[in-house]
mmCIF file of C-alpha atoms in Angstrom:
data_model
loop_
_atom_site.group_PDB
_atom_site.id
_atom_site.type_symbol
_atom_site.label_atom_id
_atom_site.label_comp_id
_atom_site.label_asym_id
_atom_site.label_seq_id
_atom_site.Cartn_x
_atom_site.Cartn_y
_atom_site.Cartn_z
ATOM 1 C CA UNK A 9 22.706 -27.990 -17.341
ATOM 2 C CA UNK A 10 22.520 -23.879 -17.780
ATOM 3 C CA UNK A 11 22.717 -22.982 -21.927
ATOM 4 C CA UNK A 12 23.645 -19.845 -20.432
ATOM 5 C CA UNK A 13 26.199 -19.129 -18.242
ATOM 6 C CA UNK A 14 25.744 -16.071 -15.635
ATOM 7 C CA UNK A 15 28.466 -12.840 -16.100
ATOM 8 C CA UNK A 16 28.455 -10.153 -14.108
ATOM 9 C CA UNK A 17 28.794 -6.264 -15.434
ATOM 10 C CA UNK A 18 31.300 -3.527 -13.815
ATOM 11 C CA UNK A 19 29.702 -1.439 -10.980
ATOM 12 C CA UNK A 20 27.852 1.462 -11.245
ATOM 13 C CA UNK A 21 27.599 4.171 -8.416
ATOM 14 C CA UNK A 22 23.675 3.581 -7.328
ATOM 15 C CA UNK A 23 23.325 6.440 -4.569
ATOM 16 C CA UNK A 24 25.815 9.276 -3.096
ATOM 17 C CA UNK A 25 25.483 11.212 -0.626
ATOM 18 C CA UNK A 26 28.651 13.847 -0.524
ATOM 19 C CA UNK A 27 29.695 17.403 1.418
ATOM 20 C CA UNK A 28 31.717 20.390 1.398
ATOM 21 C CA UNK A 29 33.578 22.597 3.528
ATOM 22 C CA UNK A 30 31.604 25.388 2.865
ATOM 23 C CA UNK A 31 31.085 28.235 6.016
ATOM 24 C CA UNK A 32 32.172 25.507 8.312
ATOM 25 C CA UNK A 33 33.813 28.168 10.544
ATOM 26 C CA UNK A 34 31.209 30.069 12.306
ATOM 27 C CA UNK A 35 27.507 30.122 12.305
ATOM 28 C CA UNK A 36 27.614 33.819 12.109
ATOM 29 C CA UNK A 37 29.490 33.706 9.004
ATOM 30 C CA UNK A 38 27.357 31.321 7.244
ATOM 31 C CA UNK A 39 24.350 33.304 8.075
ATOM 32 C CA UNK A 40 25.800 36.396 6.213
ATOM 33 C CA UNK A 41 27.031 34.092 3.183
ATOM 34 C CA UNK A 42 23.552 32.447 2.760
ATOM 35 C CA UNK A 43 21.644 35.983 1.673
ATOM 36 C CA UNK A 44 22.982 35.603 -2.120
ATOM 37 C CA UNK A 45 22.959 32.356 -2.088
ATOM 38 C CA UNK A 46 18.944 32.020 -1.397
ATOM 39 C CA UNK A 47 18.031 35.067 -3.544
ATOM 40 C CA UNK A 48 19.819 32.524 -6.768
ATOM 41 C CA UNK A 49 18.273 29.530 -5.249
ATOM 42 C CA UNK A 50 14.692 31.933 -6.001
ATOM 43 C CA UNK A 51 15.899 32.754 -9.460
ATOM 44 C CA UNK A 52 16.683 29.349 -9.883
ATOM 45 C CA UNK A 53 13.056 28.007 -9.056
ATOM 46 C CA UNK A 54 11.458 30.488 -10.702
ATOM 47 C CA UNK A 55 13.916 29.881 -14.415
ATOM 48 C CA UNK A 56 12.453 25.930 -13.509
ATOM 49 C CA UNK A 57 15.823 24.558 -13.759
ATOM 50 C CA UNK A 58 15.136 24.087 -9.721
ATOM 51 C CA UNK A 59 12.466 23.474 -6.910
ATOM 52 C CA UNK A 60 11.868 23.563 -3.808
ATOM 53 C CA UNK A 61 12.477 20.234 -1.473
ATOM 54 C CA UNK A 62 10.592 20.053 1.768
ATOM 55 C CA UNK A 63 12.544 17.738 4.702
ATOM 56 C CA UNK A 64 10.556 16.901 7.920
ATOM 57 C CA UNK A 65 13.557 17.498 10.552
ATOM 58 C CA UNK A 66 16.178 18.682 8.060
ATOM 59 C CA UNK A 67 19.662 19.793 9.503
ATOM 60 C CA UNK A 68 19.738 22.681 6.450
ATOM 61 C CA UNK A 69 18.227 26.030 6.492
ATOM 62 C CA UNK A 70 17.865 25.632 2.193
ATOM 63 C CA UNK A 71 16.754 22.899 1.188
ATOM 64 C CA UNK A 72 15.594 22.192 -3.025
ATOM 65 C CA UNK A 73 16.188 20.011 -6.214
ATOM 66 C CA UNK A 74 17.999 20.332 -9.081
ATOM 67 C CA UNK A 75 16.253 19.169 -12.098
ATOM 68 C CA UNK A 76 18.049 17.424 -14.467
ATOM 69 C CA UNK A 77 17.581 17.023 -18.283
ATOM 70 C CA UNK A 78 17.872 13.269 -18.106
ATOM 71 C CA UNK A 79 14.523 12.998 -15.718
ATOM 72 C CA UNK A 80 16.595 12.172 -12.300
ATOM 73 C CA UNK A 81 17.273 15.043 -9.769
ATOM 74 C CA UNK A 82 19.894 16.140 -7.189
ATOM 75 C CA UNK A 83 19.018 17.117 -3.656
ATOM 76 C CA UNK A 84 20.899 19.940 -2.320
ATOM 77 C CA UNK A 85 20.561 21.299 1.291
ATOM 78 C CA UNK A 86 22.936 24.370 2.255
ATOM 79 C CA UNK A 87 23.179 25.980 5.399
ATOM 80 C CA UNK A 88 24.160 23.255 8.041
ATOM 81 C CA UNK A 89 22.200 24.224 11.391
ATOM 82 C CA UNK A 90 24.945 22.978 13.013
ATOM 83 C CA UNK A 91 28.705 23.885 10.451
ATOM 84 C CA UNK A 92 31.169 22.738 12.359
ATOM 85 C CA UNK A 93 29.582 19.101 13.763
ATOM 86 C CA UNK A 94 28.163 18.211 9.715
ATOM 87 C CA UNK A 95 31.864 19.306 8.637
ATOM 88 C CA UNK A 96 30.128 21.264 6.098
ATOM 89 C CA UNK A 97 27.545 23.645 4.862
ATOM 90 C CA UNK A 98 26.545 22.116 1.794
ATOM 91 C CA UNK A 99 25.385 18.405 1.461
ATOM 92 C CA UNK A 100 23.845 17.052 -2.171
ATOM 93 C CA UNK A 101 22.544 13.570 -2.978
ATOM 94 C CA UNK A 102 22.499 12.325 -6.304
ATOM 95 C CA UNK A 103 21.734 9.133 -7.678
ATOM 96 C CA UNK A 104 24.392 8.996 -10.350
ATOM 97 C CA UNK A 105 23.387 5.123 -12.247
ATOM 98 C CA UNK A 106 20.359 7.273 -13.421
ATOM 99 C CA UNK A 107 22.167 10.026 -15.334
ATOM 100 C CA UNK A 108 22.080 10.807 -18.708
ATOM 101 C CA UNK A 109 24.656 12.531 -21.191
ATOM 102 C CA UNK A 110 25.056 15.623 -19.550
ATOM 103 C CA UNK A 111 23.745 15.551 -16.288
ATOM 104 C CA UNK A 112 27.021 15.667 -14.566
ATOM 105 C CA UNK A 113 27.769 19.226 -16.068
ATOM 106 C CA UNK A 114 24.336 20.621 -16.141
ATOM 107 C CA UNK A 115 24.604 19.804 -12.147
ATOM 108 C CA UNK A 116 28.084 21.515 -12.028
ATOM 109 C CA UNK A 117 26.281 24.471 -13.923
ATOM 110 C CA UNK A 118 23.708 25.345 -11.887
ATOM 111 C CA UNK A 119 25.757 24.762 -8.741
ATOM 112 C CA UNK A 120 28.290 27.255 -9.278
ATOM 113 C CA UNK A 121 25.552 29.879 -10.343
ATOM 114 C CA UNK A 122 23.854 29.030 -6.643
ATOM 115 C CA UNK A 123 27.273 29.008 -4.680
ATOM 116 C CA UNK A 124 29.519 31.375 -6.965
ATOM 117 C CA UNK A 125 33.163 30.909 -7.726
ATOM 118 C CA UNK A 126 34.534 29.065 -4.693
ATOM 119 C CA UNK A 127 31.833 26.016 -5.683
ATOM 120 C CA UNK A 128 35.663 24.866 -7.670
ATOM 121 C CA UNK A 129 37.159 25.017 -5.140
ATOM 122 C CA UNK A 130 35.429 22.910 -2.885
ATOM 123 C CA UNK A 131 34.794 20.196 -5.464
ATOM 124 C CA UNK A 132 37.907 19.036 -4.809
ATOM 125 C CA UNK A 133 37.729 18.840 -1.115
ATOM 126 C CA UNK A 134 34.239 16.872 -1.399
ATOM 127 C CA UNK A 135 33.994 14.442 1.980
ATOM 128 C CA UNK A 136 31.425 11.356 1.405
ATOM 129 C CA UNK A 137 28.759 10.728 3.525
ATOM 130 C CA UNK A 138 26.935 7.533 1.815
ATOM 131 C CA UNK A 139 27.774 5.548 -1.217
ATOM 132 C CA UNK A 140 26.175 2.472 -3.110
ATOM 133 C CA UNK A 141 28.013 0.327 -5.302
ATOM 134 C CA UNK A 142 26.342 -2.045 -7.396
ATOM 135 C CA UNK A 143 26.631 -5.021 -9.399
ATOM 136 C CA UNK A 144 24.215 -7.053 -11.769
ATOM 137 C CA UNK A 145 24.521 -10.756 -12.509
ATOM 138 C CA UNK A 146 23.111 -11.811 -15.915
ATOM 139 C CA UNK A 147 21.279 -15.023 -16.575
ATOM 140 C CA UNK A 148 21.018 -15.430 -12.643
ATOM 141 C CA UNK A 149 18.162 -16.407 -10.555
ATOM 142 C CA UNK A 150 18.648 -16.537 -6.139
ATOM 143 C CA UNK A 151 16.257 -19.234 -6.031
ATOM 144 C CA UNK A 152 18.806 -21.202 -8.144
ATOM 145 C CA UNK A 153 21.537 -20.203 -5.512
ATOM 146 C CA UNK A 154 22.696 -19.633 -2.114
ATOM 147 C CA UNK A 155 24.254 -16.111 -0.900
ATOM 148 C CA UNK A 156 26.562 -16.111 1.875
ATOM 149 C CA UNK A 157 28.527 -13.099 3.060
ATOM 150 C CA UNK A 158 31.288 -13.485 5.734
ATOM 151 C CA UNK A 159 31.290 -10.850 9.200
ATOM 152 C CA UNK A 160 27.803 -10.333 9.047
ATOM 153 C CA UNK A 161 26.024 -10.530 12.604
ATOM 154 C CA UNK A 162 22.155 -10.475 10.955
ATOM 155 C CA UNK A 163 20.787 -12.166 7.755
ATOM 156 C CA UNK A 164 17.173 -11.688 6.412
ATOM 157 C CA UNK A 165 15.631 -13.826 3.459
ATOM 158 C CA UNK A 166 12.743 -12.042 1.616
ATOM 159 C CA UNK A 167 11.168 -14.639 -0.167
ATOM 160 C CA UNK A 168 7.382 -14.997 -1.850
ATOM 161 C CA UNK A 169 5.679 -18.084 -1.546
ATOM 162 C CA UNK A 170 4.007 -19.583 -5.133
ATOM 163 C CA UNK A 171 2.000 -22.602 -4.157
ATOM 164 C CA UNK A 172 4.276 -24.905 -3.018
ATOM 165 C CA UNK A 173 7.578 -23.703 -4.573
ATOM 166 C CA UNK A 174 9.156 -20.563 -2.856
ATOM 167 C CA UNK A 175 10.843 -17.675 -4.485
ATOM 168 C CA UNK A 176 13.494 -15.791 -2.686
ATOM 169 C CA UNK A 177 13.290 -12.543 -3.935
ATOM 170 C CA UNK A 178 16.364 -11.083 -1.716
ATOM 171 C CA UNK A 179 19.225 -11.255 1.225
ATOM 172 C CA UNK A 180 19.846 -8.527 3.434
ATOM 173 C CA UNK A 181 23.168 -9.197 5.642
ATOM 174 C CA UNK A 182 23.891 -6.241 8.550
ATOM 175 C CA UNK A 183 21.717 -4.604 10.823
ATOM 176 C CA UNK A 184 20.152 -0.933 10.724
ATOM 177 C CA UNK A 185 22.383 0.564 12.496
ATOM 178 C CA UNK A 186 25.596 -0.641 10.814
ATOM 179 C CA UNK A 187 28.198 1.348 9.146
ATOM 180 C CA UNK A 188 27.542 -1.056 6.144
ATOM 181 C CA UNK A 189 24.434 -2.947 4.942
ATOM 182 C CA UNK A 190 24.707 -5.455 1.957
ATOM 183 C CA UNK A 191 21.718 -6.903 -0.370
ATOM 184 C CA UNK A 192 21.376 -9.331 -3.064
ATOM 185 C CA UNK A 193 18.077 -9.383 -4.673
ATOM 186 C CA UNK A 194 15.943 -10.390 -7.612
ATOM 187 C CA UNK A 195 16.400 -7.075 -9.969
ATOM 188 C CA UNK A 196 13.857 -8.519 -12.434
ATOM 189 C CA UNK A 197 10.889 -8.089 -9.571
ATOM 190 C CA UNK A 198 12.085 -4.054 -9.658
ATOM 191 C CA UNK A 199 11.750 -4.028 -13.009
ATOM 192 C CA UNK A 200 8.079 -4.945 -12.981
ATOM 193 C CA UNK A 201 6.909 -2.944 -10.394
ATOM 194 C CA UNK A 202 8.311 -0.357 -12.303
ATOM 195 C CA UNK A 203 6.103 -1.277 -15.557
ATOM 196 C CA UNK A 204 3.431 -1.819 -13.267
ATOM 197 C CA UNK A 205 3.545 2.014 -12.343
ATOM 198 C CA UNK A 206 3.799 3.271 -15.778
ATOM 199 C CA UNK A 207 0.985 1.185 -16.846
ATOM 200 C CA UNK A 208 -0.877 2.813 -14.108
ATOM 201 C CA UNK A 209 -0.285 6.258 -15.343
ATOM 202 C CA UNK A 210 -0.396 5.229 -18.636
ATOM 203 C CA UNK A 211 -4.531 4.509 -17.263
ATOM 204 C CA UNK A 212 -4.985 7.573 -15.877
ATOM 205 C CA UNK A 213 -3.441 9.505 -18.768
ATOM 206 C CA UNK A 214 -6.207 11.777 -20.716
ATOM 207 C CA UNK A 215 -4.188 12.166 -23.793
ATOM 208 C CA UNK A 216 -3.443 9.550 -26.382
ATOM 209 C CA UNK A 217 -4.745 6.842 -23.348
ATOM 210 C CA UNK A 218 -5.089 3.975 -26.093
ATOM 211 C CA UNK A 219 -1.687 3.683 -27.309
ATOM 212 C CA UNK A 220 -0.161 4.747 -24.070
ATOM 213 C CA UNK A 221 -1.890 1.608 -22.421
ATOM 214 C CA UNK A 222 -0.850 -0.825 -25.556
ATOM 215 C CA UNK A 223 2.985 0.629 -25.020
ATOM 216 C CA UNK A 224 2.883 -0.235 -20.998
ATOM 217 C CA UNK A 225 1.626 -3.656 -21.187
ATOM 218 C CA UNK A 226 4.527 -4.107 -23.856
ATOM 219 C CA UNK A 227 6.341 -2.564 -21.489
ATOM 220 C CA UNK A 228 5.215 -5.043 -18.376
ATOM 221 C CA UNK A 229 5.184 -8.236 -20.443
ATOM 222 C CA UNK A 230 8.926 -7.253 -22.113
ATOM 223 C CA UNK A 231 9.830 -6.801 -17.800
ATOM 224 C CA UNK A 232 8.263 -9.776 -16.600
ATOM 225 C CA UNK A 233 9.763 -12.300 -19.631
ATOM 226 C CA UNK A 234 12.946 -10.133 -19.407
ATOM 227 C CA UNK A 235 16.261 -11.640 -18.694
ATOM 228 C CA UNK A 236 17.089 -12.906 -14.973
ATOM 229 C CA UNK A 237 19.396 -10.584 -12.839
ATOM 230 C CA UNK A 238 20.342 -10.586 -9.561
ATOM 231 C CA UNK A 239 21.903 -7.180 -8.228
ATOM 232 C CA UNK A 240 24.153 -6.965 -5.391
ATOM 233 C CA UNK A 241 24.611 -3.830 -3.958
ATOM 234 C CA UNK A 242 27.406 -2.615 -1.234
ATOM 235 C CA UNK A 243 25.617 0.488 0.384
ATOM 236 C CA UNK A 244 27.921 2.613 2.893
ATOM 237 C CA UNK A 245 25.410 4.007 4.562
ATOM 238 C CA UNK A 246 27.697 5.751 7.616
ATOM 239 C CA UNK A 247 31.424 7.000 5.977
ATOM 240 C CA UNK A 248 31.079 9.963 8.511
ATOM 241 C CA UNK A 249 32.604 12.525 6.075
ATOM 242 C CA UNK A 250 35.366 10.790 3.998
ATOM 243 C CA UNK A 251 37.734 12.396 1.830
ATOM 244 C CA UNK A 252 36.741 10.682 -1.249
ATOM 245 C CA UNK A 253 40.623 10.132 -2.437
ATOM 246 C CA UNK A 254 40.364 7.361 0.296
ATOM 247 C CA UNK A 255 37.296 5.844 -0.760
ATOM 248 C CA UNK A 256 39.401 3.344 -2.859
ATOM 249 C CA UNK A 257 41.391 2.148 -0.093
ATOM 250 C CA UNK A 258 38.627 1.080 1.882
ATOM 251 C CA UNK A 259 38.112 -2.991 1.699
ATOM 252 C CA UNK A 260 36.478 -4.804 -1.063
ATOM 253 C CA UNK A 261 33.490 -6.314 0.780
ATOM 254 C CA UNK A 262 32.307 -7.546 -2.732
ATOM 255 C CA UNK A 263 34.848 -10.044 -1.315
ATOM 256 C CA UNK A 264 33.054 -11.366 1.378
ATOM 257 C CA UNK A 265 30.039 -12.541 -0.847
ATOM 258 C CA UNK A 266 29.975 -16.227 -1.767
ATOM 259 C CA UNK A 267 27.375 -17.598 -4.199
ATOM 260 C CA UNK A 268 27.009 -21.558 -4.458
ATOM 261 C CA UNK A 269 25.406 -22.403 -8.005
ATOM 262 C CA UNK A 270 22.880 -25.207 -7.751
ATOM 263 C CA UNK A 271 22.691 -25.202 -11.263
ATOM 264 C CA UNK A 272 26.718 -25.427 -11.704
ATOM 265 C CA UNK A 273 27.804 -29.399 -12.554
ATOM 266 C CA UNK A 274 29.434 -30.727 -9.766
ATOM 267 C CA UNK A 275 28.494 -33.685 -6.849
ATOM 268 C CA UNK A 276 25.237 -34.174 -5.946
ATOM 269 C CA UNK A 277 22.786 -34.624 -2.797
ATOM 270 C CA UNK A 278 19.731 -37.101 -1.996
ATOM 271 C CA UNK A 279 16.562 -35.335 -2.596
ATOM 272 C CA UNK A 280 15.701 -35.588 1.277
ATOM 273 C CA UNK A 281 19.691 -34.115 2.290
ATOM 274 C CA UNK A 282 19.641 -31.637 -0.723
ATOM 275 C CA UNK A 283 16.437 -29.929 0.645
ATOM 276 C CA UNK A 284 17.067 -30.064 4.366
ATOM 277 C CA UNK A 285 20.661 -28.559 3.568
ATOM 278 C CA UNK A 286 19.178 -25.603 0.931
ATOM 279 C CA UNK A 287 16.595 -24.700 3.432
ATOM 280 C CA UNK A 288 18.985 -24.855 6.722
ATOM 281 C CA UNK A 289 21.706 -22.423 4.594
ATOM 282 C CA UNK A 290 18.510 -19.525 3.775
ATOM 283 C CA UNK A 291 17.254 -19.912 6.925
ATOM 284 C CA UNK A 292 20.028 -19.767 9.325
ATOM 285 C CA UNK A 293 22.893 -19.335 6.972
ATOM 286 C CA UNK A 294 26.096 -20.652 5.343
ATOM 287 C CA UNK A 295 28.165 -21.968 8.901
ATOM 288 C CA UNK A 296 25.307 -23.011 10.691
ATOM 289 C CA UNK A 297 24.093 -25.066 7.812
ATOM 290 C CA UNK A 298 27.184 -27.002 8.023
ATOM 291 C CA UNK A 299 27.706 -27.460 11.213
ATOM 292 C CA UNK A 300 24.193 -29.201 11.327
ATOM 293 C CA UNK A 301 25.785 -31.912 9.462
ATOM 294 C CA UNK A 302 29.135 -31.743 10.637
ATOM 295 C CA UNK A 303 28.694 -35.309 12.817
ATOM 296 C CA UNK A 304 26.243 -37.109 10.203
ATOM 297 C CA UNK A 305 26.738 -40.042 7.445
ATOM 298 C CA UNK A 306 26.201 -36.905 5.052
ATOM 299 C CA UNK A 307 28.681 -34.551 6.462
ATOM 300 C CA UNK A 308 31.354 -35.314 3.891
ATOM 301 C CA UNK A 309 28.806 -35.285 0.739
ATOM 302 C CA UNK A 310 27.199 -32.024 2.035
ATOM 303 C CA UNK A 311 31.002 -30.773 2.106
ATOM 304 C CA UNK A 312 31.634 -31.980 -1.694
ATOM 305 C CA UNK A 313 28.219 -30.628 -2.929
ATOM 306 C CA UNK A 314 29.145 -27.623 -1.176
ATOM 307 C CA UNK A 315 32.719 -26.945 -2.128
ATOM 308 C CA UNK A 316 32.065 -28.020 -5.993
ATOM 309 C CA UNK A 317 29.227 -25.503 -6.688
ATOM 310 C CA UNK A 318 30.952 -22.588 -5.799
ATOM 311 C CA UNK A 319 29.896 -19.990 -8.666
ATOM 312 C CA UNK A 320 32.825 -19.971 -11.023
ATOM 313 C CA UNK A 321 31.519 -16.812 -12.306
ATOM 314 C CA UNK A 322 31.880 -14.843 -9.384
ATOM 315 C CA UNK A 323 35.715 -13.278 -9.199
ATOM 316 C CA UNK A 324 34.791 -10.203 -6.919
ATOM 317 C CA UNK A 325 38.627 -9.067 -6.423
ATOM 318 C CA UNK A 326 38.490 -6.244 -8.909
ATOM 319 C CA UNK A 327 34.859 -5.365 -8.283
ATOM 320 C CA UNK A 328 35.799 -2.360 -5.501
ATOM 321 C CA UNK A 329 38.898 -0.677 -7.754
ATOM 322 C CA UNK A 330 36.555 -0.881 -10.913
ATOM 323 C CA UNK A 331 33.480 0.862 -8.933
ATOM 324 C CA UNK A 332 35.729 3.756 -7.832
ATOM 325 C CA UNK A 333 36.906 4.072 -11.111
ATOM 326 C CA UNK A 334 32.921 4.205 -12.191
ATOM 327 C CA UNK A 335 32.414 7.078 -9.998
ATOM 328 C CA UNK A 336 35.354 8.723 -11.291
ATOM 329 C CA UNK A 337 34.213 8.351 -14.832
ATOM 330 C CA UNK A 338 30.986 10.121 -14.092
ATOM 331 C CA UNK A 339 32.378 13.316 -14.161
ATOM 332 C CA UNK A 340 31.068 15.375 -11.621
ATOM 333 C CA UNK A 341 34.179 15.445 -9.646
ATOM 334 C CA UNK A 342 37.378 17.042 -10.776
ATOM 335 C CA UNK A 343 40.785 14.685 -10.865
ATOM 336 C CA UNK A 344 42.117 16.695 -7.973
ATOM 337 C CA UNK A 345 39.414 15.375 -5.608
ATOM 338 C CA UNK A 346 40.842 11.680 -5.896
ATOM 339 C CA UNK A 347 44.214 12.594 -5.414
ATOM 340 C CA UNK A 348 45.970 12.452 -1.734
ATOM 341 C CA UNK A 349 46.115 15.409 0.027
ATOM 342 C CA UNK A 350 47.106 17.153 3.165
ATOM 343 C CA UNK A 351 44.354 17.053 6.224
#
């Protein structure tokens, strides 16, 4: 029986991708509007509150970073090569779970000294291209549980075999080239690769290299016998420019994730059933799993096991409402850019 029970934390915004109707008219327009803009994008580098960003095949004629006090960045690319198709001249990713006290304004700041006093204006037309919500379990481990998620066509287990004991690490449900793609995954393995880098440059540091090192392998042994959490993450990876004042009317697919709890009290499996069902559920997933038994002696047990472990913990209903009010909260968009307006 669990001494801990798993909880899960409100969503944070994990990646967005966002654009605006800037010189979306003509290309001839845009052209003429872009001199100013580059000479403060030059000022900007050269102050060091920017850089430059170079994109292999970019659809921008500008393309640099904004560097932000907290240690993240935003990506900005202005000048669509084609305004009217990318519905606007100005696109900016940001990952906004990494900022800091202030990074929302200082990113406002040196936006509307690149793009001048319209850069209001179209904050509160912004159209999203790609968002990721995110949740973290607590006290959670996948190899103690099963993931389902319902409408998915494709389903792939990452998982790292340990002698004879295998550790999933992570589900991915959807294919590449969906509008959607959903993951659950072991957040404590990101953690230590994470350490693991830092230790690394903590190695090939010149300066204070003794106490650097000591700090990292703190820092690696804290991540590794850190507590378990399992994120899952809804990542809209194709919105095709929408107004973000609809983005909280689109469905809750935190909905469509079920999570069975093997370590939940409830009725039990023989060793031999319990195994062949756990291993038919990751490999081919939740229906198929139960079909396979659907005709058997064990059909009605496997249906009981099933039906009582359902995570009590999970209640994903408010999960979608509470990450749009996260991205609200951050601050980088005004309140008029979530209410309706005219199209």
């Amino acid at each position: 029986m669990k001494t801990v029970v798993p909880f899960v934390k409100r969503p944070v915004v994990d990646r967005l991708a966002y654009i605006l109707p800037w010189a979306c008219a003509r290309f001839d327009d845009q052209d003429e509007m872009l001199k100013p803009i580059k000479a403060r994008i030059k000022k900007a580098v050269a102050a060091g509150s920017c850089e430059w960003a170079y994109s292999k095949g970019s659809r921008y004629r500008e393309n640099f970073r904004i560097l932000l006090e907290g240690g993240s960045h935003a990506y900005v690319q202005i000048g669509a090569l084609i305004p009217m198709r990318q519905k606007g001249g100005i696109r900016v990713v940001v990952n906004p779970a990494k900022f800091c006290d202030g990074d929302a304004a200082q990113l406002s700041r040196v936006m509307r000294r690149i793009i001048g006093r319209e850069y209001e204006q179209l904050m509160q037309r912004p159209l999203i291209n790609c968002i990721d919500f995110a949740v973290d379990i607590y006290h959670a481990s996948l190899t103690k549980m099963l993931v389902s998620y319902s409408n998915a066509q494709r389903m792939t287990v990452m998982a790292k075999r340990m002698a004879q004991n295998c550790h999933i690490e992570g589900y991915n449900f959807g294919s590449v080239s969906s509008d959607y793609f959903v993951v659950a995954y072991d957040k404590s393995q990101e953690r230590v690769h994470a350490a693991i880098l830092k230790m690394l440059k903590a190695t090939k540091s010149g300066v204070g290299t003794e106490s650097l090192k000591a700090n990292a392998v703190k820092q690696l042994k804290q991540a590794i016998d850190g507590t378990d959490i399992v994120r899952v993450e809804v990542r809209g990876k194709k919105l095709r420019g929408l107004p973000l004042w609809k983005l909280d009317s689109l469905p809750n697919r935190f909905e469509r994730f079920r999570f069975t709890d093997l370590d939940a009290s409830g009725a039990t499996l023989s060793v031999l059933t319990d195994r062949a069902f756990l291993a038919m559920h990751r490999q081919d997933g939740e229906k198929a799993a139960l079909d396979a038994f659907k005709h058997t002696k064990q059909a009605r047990n496997v249906r009981a096991f099933w039906r009582s472990r359902k995570a009590a913990w999970w209640k994903p209903e408010p999960l979608w409402q509470q990450a749009c009010a996260a991205l609200r909260a951050i601050g980088l968009f005004p309140d008029e850019a979530f209410e309706p307006q005219d199209e």
